[in-house]
Amino acid sequence: MLSGDNLFDQLDVAKVCTTILLLTSVKGISSDASVVLDAILAQGIPTTVVAITDLEALPQKKRSEAKTVVQNEIEAMVPGIDKVMSLTKDTDAMNVLRKIGSQKQRTVLQRDRRSHMLAESVNFIETEKGKGTLKVTGYLRGRNLSANSLIHIPGWGEFQIEQIDLAPFPGDDITDPKVLDRPDLLKQESLVSENIPDPMDAEQTWPTDEEIREFSTKKVKKIPKGMSEYQAAWIPDEDTVEVNEDDDDDDDDGMDVVSAVSEQESCESEEYETMTVASEAAPDPEKYDTEMDMDEEKVALEKVKKAKEDLEFPDEVDTPQDIPARERFARYRGLASFRTTPWDPKENLPLDYARIFQFQNFTKTKKSVLAEEPSGAQAGWYITIHLKDVPTVLYQMRGQQPIVLYGMLPHEVKMSVINMVLKRVPGSSEPLKSKENLLFQVGYRRFRASPIYSQHSSGNKHKYERFFQPDSVVVGTVFAPVIFPPASVLVFKENSDRTITTVATGSVLSVNPDRIVVKRAVLSGHPFKVLKRSAIIRFMFFNREDIEWFKPVELKTKYGRRGHIKEPLGTHGHMKCVFNAQLKSQDTVLMHLYKRIFPKWTYDPCVNFAPITL
């Protein structure tokens, strides 16, 4: 039975349960219970038993009908559920226990392929200032556990094992427990998660940090919207701010820089409100405006507008008139065929890719890891695990949080690129922008990250999606530690009131840094004069040099015509183009340009508390 208002605590306990007993009322499932149940279903629900606790409160004639209503409601959420039972008398409790003990257990692969334990007792001994040894006692489930393995505690992190003891059962007088296993220093898994790049291990000369900082930042003046370049010249240079040029991938539609704000919070000071009761009373009209955050409303409205525009005109961007298009789209290229044109996955990788690990053959490594049966403590034993170098602050901040331990498989502490198939949950209508910070639960691990989205398609290239639209399926890509699939994924969005909302669910697709996510920019032009197979096109470019620069790129139209630029006309961006058939005057000429997009290193494992929100 799960209780409490911390959603993550409930999910952690549910992940290691053999059987979940769902207690419900004849009134049905409440709204907050429905939120928790949906999350448990998304992460993988074990064997489930449902019981009604207040059936005796109804008249005898209405009990059967009420039980059928609850049965149908539960079956709509949890497919394949057995008959709903009643739990009001002692004999009913015995029947429920008998059913739990005799029914077939449901397999949850992401749980059963790893050692796991729900702590029944916890003891902490501080060995030095700021850290100590955590002794966790409980029944080991899943696979056997070796002292050479690493242990992951959700919300705490990864730790090495000091030793494993055979623990006495509660009430036994054994004072000297038997030591089952100690780590071999030569074979024990390391806590190192990132690769240390060697700048000399390459043919080219690596730039220094100062050179990278100087190249990737530029001075931008904050000017009122609508002010001309001549007026902006009178603003003092002291009012300039630095803006990272690598962060302009999401702002192709607008060339003006308004502001750049970054905020980081430490793990130790992070706290969430735990109030979960939502008031049904009508809001006070006099206080309604004072409680509204208008700045947040404007940001949300702007995001909705951009998402709608991207849905109606996918990837279309305006050609800038103040700077040459050959400079604005210098990192883009044309492709003869999006599906078959080769693209080297190792070309122009960012420096963050030197910090990660990549498998030569991920499938083969996964099979060998799962085939290996570790020695040490066996599943089903009642043991005590000694974890070393646990920060004291984590134990002091624990409160009522249940401690759940997971034995990590080899390599699962190493950082790499994780690709996840994601689908929006019903009722989630807010558009999610690429590189927007979200909260992820991937298997047994939770973290914050800013994913980039791409189409879930076959082939060696996948088109970048600027927005994760409602009722859509995409692939989210982030830097995160390795996890061997199958592994469920839950995605949450943090609200301004420090609560969270479930926005998407899915599963891990692959651990592959070579997945090529390609961003498309579509430049559009319009026919000015249409001849037989040729036409004069305008508004795609605004100077002669840009036309000569993009002349090799193929043109397409919304009505299916194909063509190419023949020659520029004049100096204001008009050009003569030849097509495979005559254009229609209402047609639109398009030029598709592409560049590869990489995720940002925004991985933050400091996630612990989360109140339930509707």
GROMACS .gro file of C-alpha atoms in nm, residues 20-385:
model
  366
   20ILE     CA    1   0.062  -0.391  -0.526
   21LEU     CA    2  -0.264  -0.387  -0.332
   22LEU     CA    3  -0.489  -0.107  -0.458
   23LEU     CA    4  -0.750   0.000  -0.204
   24THR     CA    5  -1.044   0.195  -0.341
   25SER     CA    6  -1.379   0.326  -0.230
   26VAL     CA    7  -1.721   0.263  -0.381
   27LYS     CA    8  -1.704   0.628  -0.491
   28GLY     CA    9  -1.428   0.537  -0.737
   29ILE     CA   10  -1.071   0.655  -0.790
   30SER     CA   11  -0.989   1.006  -0.674
   31SER     CA   12  -0.810   1.253  -0.903
   32ASP     CA   13  -0.479   1.253  -0.715
   33ALA     CA   14  -0.480   0.871  -0.694
   34SER     CA   15  -0.537   0.861  -1.070
   35VAL     CA   16  -0.221   1.070  -1.122
   36VAL     CA   17  -0.014   0.827  -0.914
   37LEU     CA   18  -0.165   0.520  -1.081
   38ASP     CA   19  -0.095   0.657  -1.430
   39ALA     CA   20   0.270   0.715  -1.335
   40ILE     CA   21   0.304   0.365  -1.190
   41LEU     CA   22   0.154   0.215  -1.505
   42ALA     CA   23   0.399   0.411  -1.720
   43GLN     CA   24   0.704   0.288  -1.528
   44GLY     CA   25   0.583  -0.075  -1.523
   45ILE     CA   26   0.332  -0.206  -1.276
   46PRO     CA   27   0.385  -0.545  -1.105
   47THR     CA   28   0.114  -0.794  -1.008
   48THR     CA   29  -0.190  -0.603  -0.885
   49VAL     CA   30  -0.479  -0.684  -0.653
   50VAL     CA   31  -0.776  -0.445  -0.613
   51ALA     CA   32  -1.001  -0.437  -0.308
   52ILE     CA   33  -1.298  -0.218  -0.207
   53THR     CA   34  -1.283  -0.106   0.158
   54ASP     CA   35  -1.633   0.034   0.221
   55LEU     CA   36  -1.867  -0.196   0.031
   56GLU     CA   37  -2.059  -0.279   0.350
   57ALA     CA   38  -2.172   0.084   0.374
   58LEU     CA   39  -2.411   0.028   0.083
   59PRO     CA   40  -2.742  -0.156   0.094
   60GLN     CA   41  -2.724  -0.522  -0.006
   61LYS     CA   42  -2.910  -0.463  -0.333
   62LYS     CA   43  -2.666  -0.193  -0.454
   63ARG     CA   44  -2.338  -0.368  -0.369
   64SER     CA   45  -2.317  -0.575  -0.685
   65GLU     CA   46  -2.381  -0.275  -0.909
   66ALA     CA   47  -2.125  -0.059  -0.724
   67LYS     CA   48  -1.866  -0.336  -0.746
   68THR     CA   49  -1.922  -0.363  -1.123
   69VAL     CA   50  -1.877   0.013  -1.167
   70VAL     CA   51  -1.545   0.005  -0.978
   71GLN     CA   52  -1.437  -0.303  -1.174
   72ASN     CA   53  -1.497  -0.129  -1.508
   73GLU     CA   54  -1.318   0.187  -1.392
   74ILE     CA   55  -1.013  -0.010  -1.279
   75GLU     CA   56  -1.003  -0.224  -1.595
   76ALA     CA   57  -1.004   0.093  -1.809
   77MET     CA   58  -0.682   0.202  -1.636
   78VAL     CA   59  -0.515  -0.132  -1.555
   79PRO     CA   60  -0.581  -0.383  -1.836
   80GLY     CA   61  -0.597  -0.750  -1.740
   81ILE     CA   62  -0.690  -0.689  -1.378
   82ASP     CA   63  -0.855  -0.977  -1.191
   83LYS     CA   64  -1.187  -0.960  -1.015
   84VAL     CA   65  -1.217  -0.677  -0.764
   85MET     CA   66  -1.236  -0.809  -0.408
   86SER     CA   67  -1.403  -0.677  -0.094
   87LEU     CA   68  -1.203  -0.591   0.218
   88THR     CA   69  -1.424  -0.519   0.517
   89LYS     CA   70  -1.396  -0.824   0.743
   90ASP     CA   71  -1.116  -1.043   0.878
   91THR     CA   72  -1.215  -1.326   0.645
   92ASP     CA   73  -1.189  -1.085   0.349
   93ALA     CA   74  -0.834  -0.999   0.453
   94MET     CA   75  -0.743  -1.369   0.457
   95ASN     CA   76  -0.890  -1.412   0.109
   96VAL     CA   77  -0.684  -1.117  -0.020
   97LEU     CA   78  -0.364  -1.260   0.130
   98ARG     CA   79  -0.444  -1.602  -0.014
   99LYS     CA   80  -0.494  -1.448  -0.359
  100ILE     CA   81  -0.165  -1.256  -0.334
  101GLY     CA   82   0.023  -1.572  -0.243
  102SER     CA   83  -0.128  -1.792  -0.515
  103GLN     CA   84  -0.154  -1.571  -0.822
  104LYS     CA   85   0.105  -1.564  -1.098
  105GLN     CA   86   0.363  -1.288  -1.065
  106ARG     CA   87   0.399  -1.037  -1.346
  107THR     CA   88   0.751  -0.986  -1.480
  108VAL     CA   89   0.899  -0.636  -1.489
  109LEU     CA   90   1.226  -0.673  -1.682
  110GLN     CA   91   1.385  -0.342  -1.584
  111ARG     CA   92   1.345  -0.444  -1.219
  112ASP     CA   93   1.410  -0.819  -1.232
  113ARG     CA   94   1.733  -0.784  -1.435
  114ARG     CA   95   1.892  -0.586  -1.151
  115SER     CA   96   1.945  -0.643  -0.783
  116HIS     CA   97   1.708  -0.432  -0.576
  117MET     CA   98   1.613  -0.390  -0.214
  118LEU     CA   99   1.364  -0.195  -0.005
  119ALA     CA  100   1.536  -0.095   0.318
  120GLU     CA  101   1.374  -0.228   0.635
  121SER     CA  102   1.632  -0.067   0.864
  122VAL     CA  103   1.892   0.202   0.803
  123ASN     CA  104   2.191   0.297   1.015
  124PHE     CA  105   2.446   0.571   0.945
  125ILE     CA  106   2.794   0.596   1.098
  126GLU     CA  107   2.993   0.910   1.021
  127THR     CA  108   3.353   0.806   0.957
  128GLU     CA  109   3.487   1.151   0.875
  129LYS     CA  110   3.353   1.502   0.857
  130GLY     CA  111   3.079   1.527   0.596
  131LYS     CA  112   3.049   1.160   0.503
  132GLY     CA  113   3.026   0.811   0.648
  133THR     CA  114   2.904   0.454   0.604
  134LEU     CA  115   2.537   0.377   0.541
  135LYS     CA  116   2.420   0.031   0.652
  136VAL     CA  117   2.102  -0.080   0.480
  137THR     CA  118   1.925  -0.402   0.576
  138GLY     CA  119   1.653  -0.582   0.383
  139TYR     CA  120   1.565  -0.869   0.150
  140LEU     CA  121   1.764  -0.881  -0.173
  141ARG     CA  122   1.545  -0.928  -0.481
  142GLY     CA  123   1.610  -0.972  -0.852
  143ARG     CA  124   1.964  -1.083  -0.936
  144ASN     CA  125   2.253  -1.177  -0.712
  145LEU     CA  126   2.465  -0.889  -0.586
  146SER     CA  127   2.844  -0.869  -0.589
  147ALA     CA  128   3.039  -0.634  -0.364
  148ASN     CA  129   3.222  -0.517  -0.678
  149SER     CA  130   2.901  -0.364  -0.815
  150LEU     CA  131   2.782  -0.009  -0.763
  151ILE     CA  132   2.464   0.080  -0.577
  152HIS     CA  133   2.222   0.351  -0.688
  153ILE     CA  134   1.981   0.517  -0.444
  154PRO     CA  135   1.718   0.731  -0.623
  155GLY     CA  136   1.766   1.093  -0.531
  156TRP     CA  137   2.103   1.023  -0.365
  157GLY     CA  138   2.335   0.895  -0.637
  158GLU     CA  139   2.583   0.610  -0.686
  159PHE     CA  140   2.800   0.453  -0.414
  160GLN     CA  141   3.055   0.177  -0.377
  161ILE     CA  142   3.001  -0.123  -0.148
  162GLU     CA  143   3.229  -0.167   0.152
  163GLN     CA  144   3.102  -0.514   0.241
  164ILE     CA  145   2.789  -0.732   0.245
  165ASP     CA  146   2.681  -0.912   0.563
  166LEU     CA  147   2.425  -1.185   0.628
  167ALA     CA  148   2.190  -0.992   0.854
  168PRO     CA  149   2.010  -1.148   1.155
  169PHE     CA  150   1.633  -1.158   1.132
  170PRO     CA  151   1.443  -0.918   1.360
  171GLY     CA  152   1.437  -1.066   1.712
  172ASP     CA  153   1.750  -1.283   1.670
  173ASP     CA  154   2.033  -1.239   1.919
  174ILE     CA  155   2.317  -1.272   1.667
  175THR     CA  156   2.573  -0.997   1.737
  176ASP     CA  157   2.847  -1.107   1.497
  177PRO     CA  158   2.695  -1.127   1.147
  178LYS     CA  159   2.864  -1.334   0.879
  179VAL     CA  160   3.047  -1.143   0.608
  180LEU     CA  161   2.925  -1.262   0.268
  181ASP     CA  162   3.138  -1.059   0.030
  182ARG     CA  163   3.400  -0.786   0.017
  183PRO     CA  164   3.505  -0.597  -0.296
  184ASP     CA  165   3.813  -0.683  -0.496
  185LEU     CA  166   3.994  -0.351  -0.550
  186LEU     CA  167   4.109  -0.466  -0.894
  187LYS     CA  168   3.758  -0.562  -1.008
  188GLN     CA  169   3.540  -0.312  -0.823
  189GLU     CA  170   3.342  -0.077  -1.046
  190SER     CA  171   3.469   0.281  -1.050
  191LEU     CA  172   3.254   0.585  -0.977
  192VAL     CA  173   3.415   0.774  -1.266
  193SER     CA  174   3.132   0.872  -1.499
  194GLU     CA  175   3.302   1.106  -1.747
  195ASN     CA  176   3.591   1.058  -1.981
  196ILE     CA  177   3.883   1.299  -1.942
  197PRO     CA  178   3.965   1.422  -2.293
  198ASP     CA  179   4.329   1.444  -2.392
  199PRO     CA  180   4.377   1.760  -2.604
  200MET     CA  181   4.700   1.616  -2.747
  201ASP     CA  182   4.536   1.295  -2.867
  202ALA     CA  183   4.439   1.436  -3.205
  203GLU     CA  184   4.590   1.563  -3.523
  204GLN     CA  185   4.452   1.914  -3.496
  205THR     CA  186   4.545   2.172  -3.234
  206TRP     CA  187   4.271   2.218  -2.975
  207PRO     CA  188   4.175   2.577  -2.889
  208THR     CA  189   4.228   2.703  -2.538
  209ASP     CA  190   3.941   2.787  -2.302
  210GLU     CA  191   3.997   3.159  -2.359
  211GLU     CA  192   3.982   3.115  -2.736
  212ILE     CA  193   3.660   2.914  -2.711
  213ARG     CA  194   3.505   3.172  -2.480
  214GLU     CA  195   3.609   3.458  -2.707
  215PHE     CA  196   3.476   3.283  -3.017
  216SER     CA  197   3.145   3.161  -2.870
  217THR     CA  198   3.037   3.491  -2.713
  218LYS     CA  199   2.952   3.821  -2.869
  219LYS     CA  200   2.858   4.162  -2.735
  220VAL     CA  201   2.491   4.252  -2.783
  221LYS     CA  202   2.325   4.576  -2.684
  222LYS     CA  203   1.989   4.568  -2.509
  223ILE     CA  204   1.774   4.807  -2.712
  224PRO     CA  205   1.403   4.885  -2.704
  225LYS     CA  206   1.200   4.692  -2.957
  226GLY     CA  207   1.159   4.885  -3.281
  227MET     CA  208   1.465   5.108  -3.236
  228SER     CA  209   1.669   5.149  -3.553
  229GLU     CA  210   2.038   5.068  -3.593
  230TYR     CA  211   2.115   5.442  -3.615
  231GLN     CA  212   1.938   5.510  -3.285
  232ALA     CA  213   2.103   5.210  -3.119
  233ALA     CA  214   2.447   5.352  -3.201
  234TRP     CA  215   2.394   5.619  -2.933
  235ILE     CA  216   2.356   5.359  -2.655
  236PRO     CA  217   2.679   5.338  -2.446
  237ASP     CA  218   2.893   5.026  -2.488
  238GLU     CA  219   2.875   4.967  -2.112
  239ASP     CA  220   2.519   4.840  -2.158
  240THR     CA  221   2.626   4.546  -2.371
  241VAL     CA  222   2.577   4.184  -2.262
  242GLU     CA  223   2.745   3.864  -2.371
  243VAL     CA  224   2.538   3.610  -2.563
  244ASN     CA  225   2.650   3.260  -2.659
  245GLU     CA  226   2.628   3.209  -3.035
  246ASP     CA  227   2.581   2.833  -2.992
  247ASP     CA  228   2.246   2.890  -2.822
  248ASP     CA  229   2.073   3.040  -3.128
  249ASP     CA  230   1.947   2.708  -3.261
  250ASP     CA  231   1.596   2.764  -3.130
  251ASP     CA  232   1.570   3.126  -3.236
  252ASP     CA  233   1.583   3.106  -3.615
  253ASP     CA  234   1.253   3.287  -3.647
  254GLY     CA  235   1.369   3.602  -3.466
  255MET     CA  236   1.701   3.777  -3.507
  256ASP     CA  237   1.670   4.025  -3.216
  257VAL     CA  238   1.822   3.935  -2.883
  258VAL     CA  239   1.598   4.053  -2.600
  259SER     CA  240   1.755   3.903  -2.288
  260ALA     CA  241   1.968   3.619  -2.164
  261VAL     CA  242   1.888   3.485  -1.818
  262SER     CA  243   2.036   3.178  -1.651
  263GLU     CA  244   1.960   3.044  -1.307
  264GLN     CA  245   2.114   2.752  -1.119
  265GLU     CA  246   2.020   2.619  -0.778
  266SER     CA  247   2.226   2.389  -0.558
  267CYS     CA  248   2.103   2.045  -0.456
  268GLU     CA  249   2.142   2.111  -0.087
  269SER     CA  250   1.907   2.411  -0.087
  270GLU     CA  251   1.641   2.255  -0.310
  271GLU     CA  252   1.304   2.215  -0.141
  272TYR     CA  253   0.956   2.158  -0.277
  273GLU     CA  254   0.623   2.239  -0.125
  274THR     CA  255   0.434   1.928  -0.019
  275MET     CA  256   0.082   2.070  -0.010
  276THR     CA  257  -0.138   1.871  -0.248
  277VAL     CA  258  -0.494   1.976  -0.162
  278ALA     CA  259  -0.650   2.177  -0.444
  279SER     CA  260  -0.921   2.419  -0.342
  280GLU     CA  261  -1.253   2.392  -0.527
  281ALA     CA  262  -1.370   2.736  -0.412
  282ALA     CA  263  -1.417   3.007  -0.673
  283PRO     CA  264  -1.126   3.256  -0.690
  284ASP     CA  265  -1.171   3.602  -0.542
  285PRO     CA  266  -1.222   3.845  -0.837
  286GLU     CA  267  -1.051   4.129  -0.648
  287LYS     CA  268  -0.737   3.924  -0.575
  288TYR     CA  269  -0.728   3.732  -0.904
  289ASP     CA  270  -0.513   3.985  -1.091
  290THR     CA  271  -0.268   4.023  -0.803
  291GLU     CA  272  -0.204   3.648  -0.800
  292MET     CA  273  -0.138   3.633  -1.174
  293ASP     CA  274   0.217   3.653  -1.304
  294MET     CA  275   0.176   3.856  -1.622
  295ASP     CA  276   0.537   3.808  -1.730
  296GLU     CA  277   0.485   3.433  -1.718
  297GLU     CA  278   0.160   3.474  -1.912
  298LYS     CA  279   0.341   3.666  -2.188
  299VAL     CA  280   0.613   3.402  -2.214
  300ALA     CA  281   0.353   3.123  -2.233
  301LEU     CA  282   0.154   3.312  -2.499
  302GLU     CA  283   0.466   3.365  -2.709
  303LYS     CA  284   0.555   2.997  -2.688
  304VAL     CA  285   0.204   2.894  -2.792
  305LYS     CA  286   0.219   3.130  -3.091
  306LYS     CA  287   0.554   2.992  -3.206
  307ALA     CA  288   0.435   2.633  -3.162
  308LYS     CA  289   0.122   2.703  -3.367
  309GLU     CA  290   0.327   2.875  -3.636
  310ASP     CA  291   0.570   2.582  -3.648
  311LEU     CA  292   0.275   2.343  -3.683
  312GLU     CA  293   0.123   2.538  -3.972
  313PHE     CA  294   0.450   2.628  -4.148
  314PRO     CA  295   0.702   2.364  -4.039
  315ASP     CA  296   1.065   2.479  -4.042
  316GLU     CA  297   0.993   2.789  -4.253
  317VAL     CA  298   1.212   3.085  -4.155
  318ASP     CA  299   1.234   3.437  -4.288
  319THR     CA  300   1.547   3.533  -4.477
  320PRO     CA  301   1.710   3.819  -4.286
  321GLN     CA  302   1.745   4.150  -4.467
  322ASP     CA  303   1.999   4.310  -4.234
  323ILE     CA  304   2.271   4.044  -4.274
  324PRO     CA  305   2.364   3.828  -4.575
  325ALA     CA  306   2.190   3.490  -4.589
  326ARG     CA  307   2.522   3.319  -4.662
  327GLU     CA  308   2.639   3.433  -4.316
  328ARG     CA  309   2.313   3.364  -4.136
  329PHE     CA  310   2.299   3.007  -4.272
  330ALA     CA  311   2.673   2.945  -4.294
  331ARG     CA  312   2.653   2.619  -4.097
  332TYR     CA  313   2.372   2.479  -4.313
  333ARG     CA  314   2.406   2.263  -4.622
  334GLY     CA  315   2.185   2.134  -4.898
  335LEU     CA  316   2.109   1.763  -4.940
  336ALA     CA  317   2.027   1.596  -5.270
  337SER     CA  318   1.827   1.335  -5.077
  338PHE     CA  319   1.750   1.351  -4.704
  339ARG     CA  320   1.727   0.972  -4.686
  340THR     CA  321   2.026   0.859  -4.893
  341THR     CA  322   2.280   1.144  -4.887
  342PRO     CA  323   2.564   1.038  -4.654
  343TRP     CA  324   2.647   1.235  -4.340
  344ASP     CA  325   2.953   1.145  -4.133
  345PRO     CA  326   2.842   1.100  -3.767
  346LYS     CA  327   3.193   1.194  -3.644
  347GLU     CA  328   3.204   1.522  -3.834
  348ASN     CA  329   3.252   1.844  -3.630
  349LEU     CA  330   3.157   1.697  -3.294
  350PRO     CA  331   3.134   1.943  -3.001
  351LEU     CA  332   3.379   1.920  -2.712
  352ASP     CA  333   3.115   1.761  -2.487
  353TYR     CA  334   3.139   1.444  -2.698
  354ALA     CA  335   3.496   1.399  -2.573
  355ARG     CA  336   3.359   1.355  -2.219
  356ILE     CA  337   3.126   1.062  -2.293
  357PHE     CA  338   3.167   0.689  -2.355
  358GLN     CA  339   3.051   0.496  -2.661
  359PHE     CA  340   3.005   0.123  -2.714
  360GLN     CA  341   3.166  -0.040  -3.013
  361ASN     CA  342   2.870  -0.280  -3.022
  362PHE     CA  343   2.598  -0.187  -2.776
  363THR     CA  344   2.378  -0.491  -2.844
  364LYS     CA  345   2.664  -0.736  -2.794
  365THR     CA  346   2.773  -0.559  -2.472
  366LYS     CA  347   2.419  -0.573  -2.337
  367LYS     CA  348   2.392  -0.948  -2.401
  368SER     CA  349   2.724  -1.020  -2.231
  369VAL     CA  350   2.634  -0.807  -1.929
  370LEU     CA  351   2.296  -0.974  -1.880
  371ALA     CA  352   2.440  -1.322  -1.934
  372GLU     CA  353   2.694  -1.279  -1.655
  373GLU     CA  354   2.565  -1.401  -1.318
  374PRO     CA  355   2.746  -1.220  -1.034
  375SER     CA  356   2.864  -1.403  -0.724
  376GLY     CA  357   2.815  -1.281  -0.368
  377ALA     CA  358   2.480  -1.232  -0.197
  378GLN     CA  359   2.198  -1.434  -0.353
  379ALA     CA  360   1.848  -1.313  -0.425
  380GLY     CA  361   1.612  -1.384  -0.136
  381TRP     CA  362   1.873  -1.346   0.139
  382TYR     CA  363   1.824  -1.106   0.428
  383ILE     CA  364   2.142  -0.899   0.414
  384THR     CA  365   2.306  -0.575   0.524
  385ILE     CA  366   2.485  -0.367   0.261
   0.00000   0.00000   0.00000
